[in-house]
PDB file of C-alpha atoms in Angstrom:
ATOM      1  CA  GLN A   1      73.493-189.724-105.613  1.00  0.00           C
ATOM      2  CA  VAL A   2      70.851-190.386-102.993  1.00  0.00           C
ATOM      3  CA  ARG A   3      67.196-189.501-102.780  1.00  0.00           C
ATOM      4  CA  LEU A   4      64.414-189.622-100.244  1.00  0.00           C
ATOM      5  CA  VAL A   5      60.894-190.598-101.199  1.00  0.00           C
ATOM      6  CA  GLU A   6      57.930-190.186 -98.887  1.00  0.00           C
ATOM      7  CA  SER A   7      54.700-192.100 -99.263  1.00  0.00           C
ATOM      8  CA  GLY A   8      51.586-193.004 -97.314  1.00  0.00           C
ATOM      9  CA  GLY A   9      49.787-189.696 -97.201  1.00  0.00           C
ATOM     10  CA  GLY A  10      46.108-189.391 -97.941  1.00  0.00           C
ATOM     11  CA  LEU A  11      42.680-188.387 -96.689  1.00  0.00           C
ATOM     12  CA  VAL A  12      41.446-189.712 -93.346  1.00  0.00           C
ATOM     13  CA  HIS A  13      38.629-188.862 -90.962  1.00  0.00           C
ATOM     14  CA  THR A  14      39.197-187.361 -87.539  1.00  0.00           C
ATOM     15  CA  GLY A  15      40.413-190.070 -85.184  1.00  0.00           C
ATOM     16  CA  GLY A  16      41.829-192.156 -87.983  1.00  0.00           C
ATOM     17  CA  SER A  17      45.352-193.376 -88.596  1.00  0.00           C
ATOM     18  CA  LEU A  18      47.984-193.189 -91.311  1.00  0.00           C
ATOM     19  CA  THR A  19      51.539-194.416 -91.600  1.00  0.00           C
ATOM     20  CA  LEU A  20      54.021-192.384 -93.601  1.00  0.00           C
ATOM     21  CA  SER A  21      57.200-193.877 -95.039  1.00  0.00           C
ATOM     22  CA  CYS A  22      60.473-192.195 -95.914  1.00  0.00           C
ATOM     23  CA  THR A  23      62.787-194.384 -97.991  1.00  0.00           C
ATOM     24  CA  ALA A  24      66.346-193.540 -98.920  1.00  0.00           C
ATOM     25  CA  SER A  25      67.984-194.942-102.035  1.00  0.00           C
ATOM     26  CA  GLY A  26      71.209-194.572-103.949  1.00  0.00           C
ATOM     27  CA  ARG A  27      74.821-194.755-102.805  1.00  0.00           C
ATOM     28  CA  LEU A  28      73.706-194.934 -99.220  1.00  0.00           C
ATOM     29  CA  LEU A  29      75.822-196.426 -96.443  1.00  0.00           C
ATOM     30  CA  THR A  30      73.698-195.618 -93.404  1.00  0.00           C
ATOM     31  CA  ILE A  31      70.808-193.444 -92.284  1.00  0.00           C
ATOM     32  CA  GLU A  32      72.206-191.541 -89.344  1.00  0.00           C
ATOM     33  CA  ALA A  33      69.130-189.538 -88.343  1.00  0.00           C
ATOM     34  CA  VAL A  34      65.735-188.591 -89.738  1.00  0.00           C
ATOM     35  CA  ASP A  35      63.372-185.793 -88.829  1.00  0.00           C
ATOM     36  CA  TRP A  36      59.767-185.402 -89.864  1.00  0.00           C
ATOM     37  CA  TYR A  37      58.393-181.923 -90.472  1.00  0.00           C
ATOM     38  CA  ARG A  38      55.034-180.630 -91.620  1.00  0.00           C
ATOM     39  CA  GLN A  39      53.927-177.474 -93.336  1.00  0.00           C
ATOM     40  CA  VAL A  40      50.603-175.768 -93.930  1.00  0.00           C
ATOM     41  CA  PRO A  41      50.439-173.338 -96.875  1.00  0.00           C
ATOM     42  CA  GLY A  42      51.492-169.876 -95.821  1.00  0.00           C
ATOM     43  CA  LYS A  43      53.076-171.044 -92.580  1.00  0.00           C
ATOM     44  CA  GLN A  44      56.542-172.132 -91.535  1.00  0.00           C
ATOM     45  CA  ARG A  45      57.660-175.739 -91.672  1.00  0.00           C
ATOM     46  CA  ASP A  46      57.301-177.219 -88.178  1.00  0.00           C
ATOM     47  CA  TRP A  47      59.287-180.047 -86.647  1.00  0.00           C
ATOM     48  CA  VAL A  48      57.223-183.116 -85.735  1.00  0.00           C
ATOM     49  CA  ALA A  49      59.533-185.948 -84.681  1.00  0.00           C
ATOM     50  CA  SER A  50      63.106-187.220 -84.854  1.00  0.00           C
ATOM     51  CA  THR A  51      64.969-190.489 -84.674  1.00  0.00           C
ATOM     52  CA  GLY A  52      68.711-190.824 -84.306  1.00  0.00           C
ATOM     53  CA  GLY A  53      68.804-194.402 -83.157  1.00  0.00           C
ATOM     54  CA  PRO A  54      67.421-196.702 -80.466  1.00  0.00           C
ATOM     55  CA  GLY A  55      66.021-194.795 -77.516  1.00  0.00           C
ATOM     56  CA  SER A  56      66.546-191.415 -79.118  1.00  0.00           C
ATOM     57  CA  ASN A  57      63.103-190.721 -80.538  1.00  0.00           C
ATOM     58  CA  THR A  58      61.666-187.317 -79.721  1.00  0.00           C
ATOM     59  CA  TYR A  59      58.338-185.678 -80.540  1.00  0.00           C
ATOM     60  CA  ALA A  60      56.728-182.283 -80.675  1.00  0.00           C
ATOM     61  CA  GLY A  61      54.289-181.733 -77.847  1.00  0.00           C
ATOM     62  CA  SER A  62      51.368-181.507 -80.239  1.00  0.00           C
ATOM     63  CA  VAL A  63      51.876-185.098 -81.443  1.00  0.00           C
ATOM     64  CA  GLN A  64      53.346-186.745 -78.327  1.00  0.00           C
ATOM     65  CA  GLY A  65      51.421-189.899 -77.531  1.00  0.00           C
ATOM     66  CA  ARG A  66      49.714-189.995 -80.929  1.00  0.00           C
ATOM     67  CA  PHE A  67      52.634-190.312 -83.381  1.00  0.00           C
ATOM     68  CA  THR A  68      55.398-192.908 -83.337  1.00  0.00           C
ATOM     69  CA  ILE A  69      58.607-192.748 -85.349  1.00  0.00           C
ATOM     70  CA  SER A  70      60.406-195.992 -86.172  1.00  0.00           C
ATOM     71  CA  ARG A  71      62.933-197.314 -88.647  1.00  0.00           C
ATOM     72  CA  ASP A  72      63.707-200.404 -90.690  1.00  0.00           C
ATOM     73  CA  ASN A  73      67.417-200.226 -91.395  1.00  0.00           C
ATOM     74  CA  ALA A  74      67.319-203.197 -93.759  1.00  0.00           C
ATOM     75  CA  GLN A  75      64.838-201.302 -95.942  1.00  0.00           C
ATOM     76  CA  ASN A  76      66.492-197.895 -95.447  1.00  0.00           C
ATOM     77  CA  THR A  77      63.089-196.649 -94.366  1.00  0.00           C
ATOM     78  CA  VAL A  78      61.788-194.531 -91.517  1.00  0.00           C
ATOM     79  CA  PHE A  79      58.112-194.588 -90.631  1.00  0.00           C
ATOM     80  CA  LEU A  80      55.813-192.102 -88.949  1.00  0.00           C
ATOM     81  CA  GLN A  81      52.770-193.866 -87.511  1.00  0.00           C
ATOM     82  CA  MET A  82      50.032-191.344 -86.870  1.00  0.00           C
ATOM     83  CA  SER A  83      46.932-192.134 -84.864  1.00  0.00           C
ATOM     84  CA  ALA A  84      44.051-190.194 -83.295  1.00  0.00           C
ATOM     85  CA  LEU A  85      44.461-187.725 -86.141  1.00  0.00           C
ATOM     86  CA  LYS A  86      42.951-184.274 -85.833  1.00  0.00           C
ATOM     87  CA  PRO A  87      42.060-181.705 -88.492  1.00  0.00           C
ATOM     88  CA  GLU A  88      44.970-179.587 -87.264  1.00  0.00           C
ATOM     89  CA  ASP A  89      47.322-182.376 -88.340  1.00  0.00           C
ATOM     90  CA  THR A  90      46.461-181.560 -91.957  1.00  0.00           C
ATOM     91  CA  ALA A  91      49.677-180.542 -93.734  1.00  0.00           C
ATOM     92  CA  VAL A  92      52.335-181.631 -96.185  1.00  0.00           C
ATOM     93  CA  TYR A  93      54.703-183.917 -94.304  1.00  0.00           C
ATOM     94  CA  TYR A  94      58.407-183.944 -95.167  1.00  0.00           C
ATOM     95  CA  CYS A  95      61.247-186.128 -94.036  1.00  0.00           C
ATOM     96  CA  TYR A  96      64.738-184.699 -93.635  1.00  0.00           C
ATOM     97  CA  ALA A  97      67.598-187.140 -93.359  1.00  0.00           C
ATOM     98  CA  GLN A  98      71.218-187.089 -92.327  1.00  0.00           C
ATOM     99  CA  LEU A  99      72.824-189.787 -94.433  1.00  0.00           C
ATOM    100  CA  ASN A 100      76.242-191.357 -94.756  1.00  0.00           C
ATOM    101  CA  VAL A 101      76.760-191.466 -98.526  1.00  0.00           C
ATOM    102  CA  ALA A 102      79.450-193.547-100.207  1.00  0.00           C
ATOM    103  CA  GLY A 103      82.267-191.376-101.515  1.00  0.00           C
ATOM    104  CA  VAL A 104      80.708-188.229-100.075  1.00  0.00           C
ATOM    105  CA  GLY A 105      80.323-188.602 -96.343  1.00  0.00           C
ATOM    106  CA  THR A 106      77.512-186.962 -94.408  1.00  0.00           C
ATOM    107  CA  SER A 107      74.746-185.426 -96.502  1.00  0.00           C
ATOM    108  CA  HIS A 108      71.466-183.791 -95.546  1.00  0.00           C
ATOM    109  CA  ILE A 109      68.505-184.009 -97.905  1.00  0.00           C
ATOM    110  CA  TRP A 110      64.758-183.382 -97.959  1.00  0.00           C
ATOM    111  CA  GLY A 111      62.079-185.571 -99.391  1.00  0.00           C
ATOM    112  CA  GLN A 112      59.446-184.196-101.750  1.00  0.00           C
ATOM    113  CA  GLY A 113      56.623-184.258 -99.212  1.00  0.00           C
ATOM    114  CA  THR A 114      53.356-186.140 -98.901  1.00  0.00           C
ATOM    115  CA  GLN A 115      49.950-184.590 -98.237  1.00  0.00           C
ATOM    116  CA  VAL A 116      47.962-185.603 -95.168  1.00  0.00           C
ATOM    117  CA  THR A 117      44.400-184.335 -94.932  1.00  0.00           C
ATOM    118  CA  VAL A 118      42.217-184.992 -91.876  1.00  0.00           C
ATOM    119  CA  SER A 119      38.536-184.279 -92.394  1.00  0.00           C
ATOM    120  CA  THR A 120      36.017-183.419 -89.703  1.00  0.00           C
TER     121      THR A 120
END
């Protein structure tokens, strides 16, 4: 069994910064890729950023230049550093991981989400 746990959400003023973490645990061999998504109530879940390895980070246009995705393989954790936050960044942020799980192979799982609220 493996699970993903997000943390780091909270309330921040416009222009502020937050760093979200997505940590995998369990019978995990490797994290192959991680995507971050966000969702506002009543709207679809939107892709924010992805990492598949060195040099393969990609970002949605709305966050390009403000958000940075990175990973600490030793800690089985992927981070989303968010700066110059805007009220429109307010959402529940989810990580979605492609994992290599012992005895199972490739698995895809979602985290439970973490709320980010940017006040004016």
